Amino acid sequence: MERGTGVTTERDGIHGLYRDAWGIPHLRAGSAPELARAQGRVTALDRAWQLEVERHRAQGTSAAFLGTESLAWDILARRARLADTARRCFDALAERDPESAEFVQAYVDGVNDGLAAGARRAPEFAETGLAPGRWEPWTPFAVWLSTHVLFAGFPAKLWRAHAARHLGPEAVGLFATDGPGTSGSNGWLVSGERTVTGQAVIAGDPHRWIEDPGVYQQIHLSCPEFDVVGLAVPGVPGIAHFGHTGTVAWAITNAMADYQDLYEERLRRTGAGVEALGPDGIWRHATRHTEYVDVRGEERVPVEVIETDRGPVVAGGPEGLDDGTPLALSLRQPPRVTADLGFGALLPLLRARTVADVDRAFDQWAEPVNVVQAADTEGGTLHRVAGRVPERSFANRLGPVPAWEPGHEWTGWHETPRAGLTDGIAVMANQRGPAAPLGIEFAPPHRADRIAALLAEKEHWAAGDMPAIHTDTHLASAAPLLDLLAGLDGLSPEVERLRERLLRWDRRMDATSADAAAFAAVRSALVRGLAAQPVFAPLTDVPAYPEALLPWLNLTVRIGYALEHLLRAPELYGIDRAALAREALEETAARPPRGTWGDTHRLAPWRALTTTSFAEPGLSGDHDCVLCTSAVPGLTDLAARGPAARYVWDLARREDSRWVVPFGASGVPGSPHHRDQLPRWVEGELVPVVTDWDQLMRETDV
C-alpha cells in the first residue's frame, strides 16, 4: 500500500494514484472493482465536504448543519422519497446485475476509506461542526436522484397551469421557453470527413448551476479491461456523461424530454390513516409516516410523508396547501416506478470500444433523458436520445392532471428517437431536435443555429479550433428588442444617442463591451415594465407551493426568459410594448450602466457555506449565446449558471483532447488546485488531457 493514498500500488509504479500538473487524479488498478474503490477514495480525499453535502441533501438532512436556508430542500427531498427510491434502485440492480452493484459498492467502500482523511483537509467540517458520516451502497443513487430530480423541470407544469388559469390556454405558448436551470448545454459532433485528421471530433459544454466545488470531476480510470478519461459526477462511480476510451468517445446534452408527472390528489384522513381517490372512483390506502428534519439552531420540523398509487405527495396533503387551497400534488417519475436509474450502463460505457458498444450501453440508461453523441476510430457515429419516457396522455405533459379521472395512467415507454448527421455535422443545444416528440418546452434554436453556422464556415476542422465556438458571444435573441427600438420616434437627443448606439452594436455579449451592458440594462428595464402590467398581476399571487418549487413561478423570471416570444407575439393582452420599450430606453439613458457587461455580469457560484467568499470574475456571454452564462433579465446580471465544464474529444489522438472546469480538481479551499483552472475557464482556454503515464507524478503522500 502506497503511504497516504490508500490505493493499491506496486514498486514498479503500475498501480496507484497519479496526478498531472493540474492535480487531476489518474488511477490505475488491477480490476474494475479495485479501480472503483480507488475512485471513491480519491474523490473523498479531494472533495470530502462536497460529498458529505450531497449525501445530506439527498437524505434531507442538510439543514442540521447548514441551517434554515437548506430546510426547504430537505423537506422536498423527504417528501419526494429520494433516499427510499435510491435504496430500491440499488437493491434492484444487485438482483439483476450483481457485477454493476459490486462496482458501486466498491466505490462506496473507497469513499468510506477516504472520508476521515478528506475531512481533516477540509475546513468546512470544523466550521460547521459536521463529522464525516458513512456512505451506504445506495448513496450514489441518492446523490444522482438529488442532482437530477428537478432537471426535467416538473415545476414548470405548475407555472403553465397558473398562467393558463389567469390568462387562458394561449399563455402556455407565449411563455414557452426553457425555465430556470433546465438548459444551456451545447454539444457538437464533427465527423472525420470534416476534420483535418480524418477522425471525428466531439466538443461541447454541459450547462448547470455553477457550484464550488464543481459538479464535474476530471478523472482518468485505468485497469486491464479499460483506460478511460472523462468527467465524473462526484459521488457516483465511473464516467456516465462524457468519456473517451481511446477508440470511442461520447458526450451528452439534456434532451428536454418530459418524463415526470404531477397529479392532483384528493386525499382524506380515516381512522386507519390517509386514503386517495383513484381513477376508478375507489378510495385506496396511501402510505403515511412522519419524519423530522433537524435544523441548526432551530426546533426540528415534522414532515408528513404520504405516497399514493401515483407517487409521493410533494405538495399539500389531506388539508390542502398552507394557504387553504384544497390541493395535494403527487410526483410520478420513472425511477420510483421502475427502481432503475440506468446504473447498469456504467461498466459497459467504460468497456466500450465502438459506437455500437456505446449505443448498447445507453439502451440501459434511464435518468435523466439525454441526447447522446458518439464517434469511434472506425468512422462510426451516433446521435440518439437515451433514457426512459413514459407513454401517457398529452395533458400529463402540460400540467398537473386529476388523479381521480381515468385517462392519465402510464401505459408504456416511448422508443428513444435517433437522428443522423447533416454534411458530417450533428449539433444539439437543447433545441427541438431528435427529442421533439418527447417534450413540451425546448431551448430557443439560437445556440444550435449559431454553432451550425460557425461549423459551416470552413470545410475541415481541428480539435484546436473548437474553443472559438465554445466562447462565441453573438446574441441572436437581441433582435426583437432592437427591432422594437428601431421603430421608436420623437426621442430626446440623449435617448436617441443611446438608441443609435444599440442599433450599431455588433450584438456580442463580450465582458469588455459597454454596448452589451447598455443593452442588458434596457432589456432588464423592459422586463420589469412588462412584469408590472396589471394584466399579469394575478400571476404574482401563487398558491402556497413548497418553497423549493417557487423559482419556477416567479413572474419576472418567466418574462425575462420568454421575452423574445412576448415581443414577437402579434398581440399581447393589449399591452403597448413600444411604449414600454421607450420607457426602458429613457430609464437607461437617465441612469446608464457604469462600465462594461463584465462589471455586472459576474460569476455567482453556489456554495453550501455562504460565509466563504471570493472575488469572482466578470464573464462574457448570455443566456442565448453559445457561451451560455445565464443572467436573469429584470432581476440580476449575475451568472449562477454556465458551462460546468468544457471538453474537446479528439478521436485521432486522445492526447490532443482538451478540457477545463470552472474551478479546479480539488474541493479544498487553499489547495493549489482549488481554483487554478478558473482563469482558463473564464478566457475560454482548455488544459491538456494527459494520458501518458510517464508524464504524471505518482502521489505518495496526500
JSON list of C-alpha atoms in Angstrom, two decimals, residues 481 484-485 487-492 495 522 526 576-589:
[
{"chain": "A", "resi": 481, "resn": "LEU", "atom": "CA", "xyz": [-35.95, 44.19, -28.74]},
{"chain": "A", "resi": 484, "resn": "LEU", "atom": "CA", "xyz": [-38.74, 47.46, -31.33]},
{"chain": "A", "resi": 485, "resn": "LEU", "atom": "CA", "xyz": [-36.24, 50.21, -30.54]},
{"chain": "A", "resi": 487, "resn": "GLY", "atom": "CA", "xyz": [-39.37, 51.75, -34.66]},
{"chain": "A", "resi": 488, "resn": "LEU", "atom": "CA", "xyz": [-39.43, 54.46, -31.98]},
{"chain": "A", "resi": 489, "resn": "ASP", "atom": "CA", "xyz": [-39.54, 58.15, -32.87]},
{"chain": "A", "resi": 490, "resn": "GLY", "atom": "CA", "xyz": [-39.71, 61.51, -31.11]},
{"chain": "A", "resi": 491, "resn": "LEU", "atom": "CA", "xyz": [-36.87, 60.67, -28.73]},
{"chain": "A", "resi": 492, "resn": "SER", "atom": "CA", "xyz": [-34.83, 63.25, -26.85]},
{"chain": "A", "resi": 495, "resn": "VAL", "atom": "CA", "xyz": [-32.16, 58.87, -25.64]},
{"chain": "A", "resi": 522, "resn": "VAL", "atom": "CA", "xyz": [-32.59, 48.29, -21.40]},
{"chain": "A", "resi": 526, "resn": "LEU", "atom": "CA", "xyz": [-38.34, 46.36, -20.23]},
{"chain": "A", "resi": 576, "resn": "ASP", "atom": "CA", "xyz": [-48.28, 48.79, -25.63]},
{"chain": "A", "resi": 577, "resn": "ARG", "atom": "CA", "xyz": [-44.87, 47.17, -25.95]},
{"chain": "A", "resi": 578, "resn": "ALA", "atom": "CA", "xyz": [-43.43, 50.11, -27.91]},
{"chain": "A", "resi": 579, "resn": "ALA", "atom": "CA", "xyz": [-44.33, 52.47, -25.08]},
{"chain": "A", "resi": 580, "resn": "LEU", "atom": "CA", "xyz": [-42.67, 50.18, -22.54]},
{"chain": "A", "resi": 581, "resn": "ALA", "atom": "CA", "xyz": [-39.56, 49.94, -24.73]},
{"chain": "A", "resi": 582, "resn": "ARG", "atom": "CA", "xyz": [-39.47, 53.74, -24.89]},
{"chain": "A", "resi": 583, "resn": "GLU", "atom": "CA", "xyz": [-39.69, 53.94, -21.10]},
{"chain": "A", "resi": 584, "resn": "ALA", "atom": "CA", "xyz": [-36.92, 51.32, -20.72]},
{"chain": "A", "resi": 585, "resn": "LEU", "atom": "CA", "xyz": [-34.70, 53.26, -23.12]},
{"chain": "A", "resi": 586, "resn": "GLU", "atom": "CA", "xyz": [-35.36, 56.52, -21.32]},
{"chain": "A", "resi": 587, "resn": "GLU", "atom": "CA", "xyz": [-34.71, 54.93, -17.92]},
{"chain": "A", "resi": 588, "resn": "THR", "atom": "CA", "xyz": [-31.37, 53.57, -19.09]},
{"chain": "A", "resi": 589, "resn": "ALA", "atom": "CA", "xyz": [-30.35, 56.84, -20.74]}
]
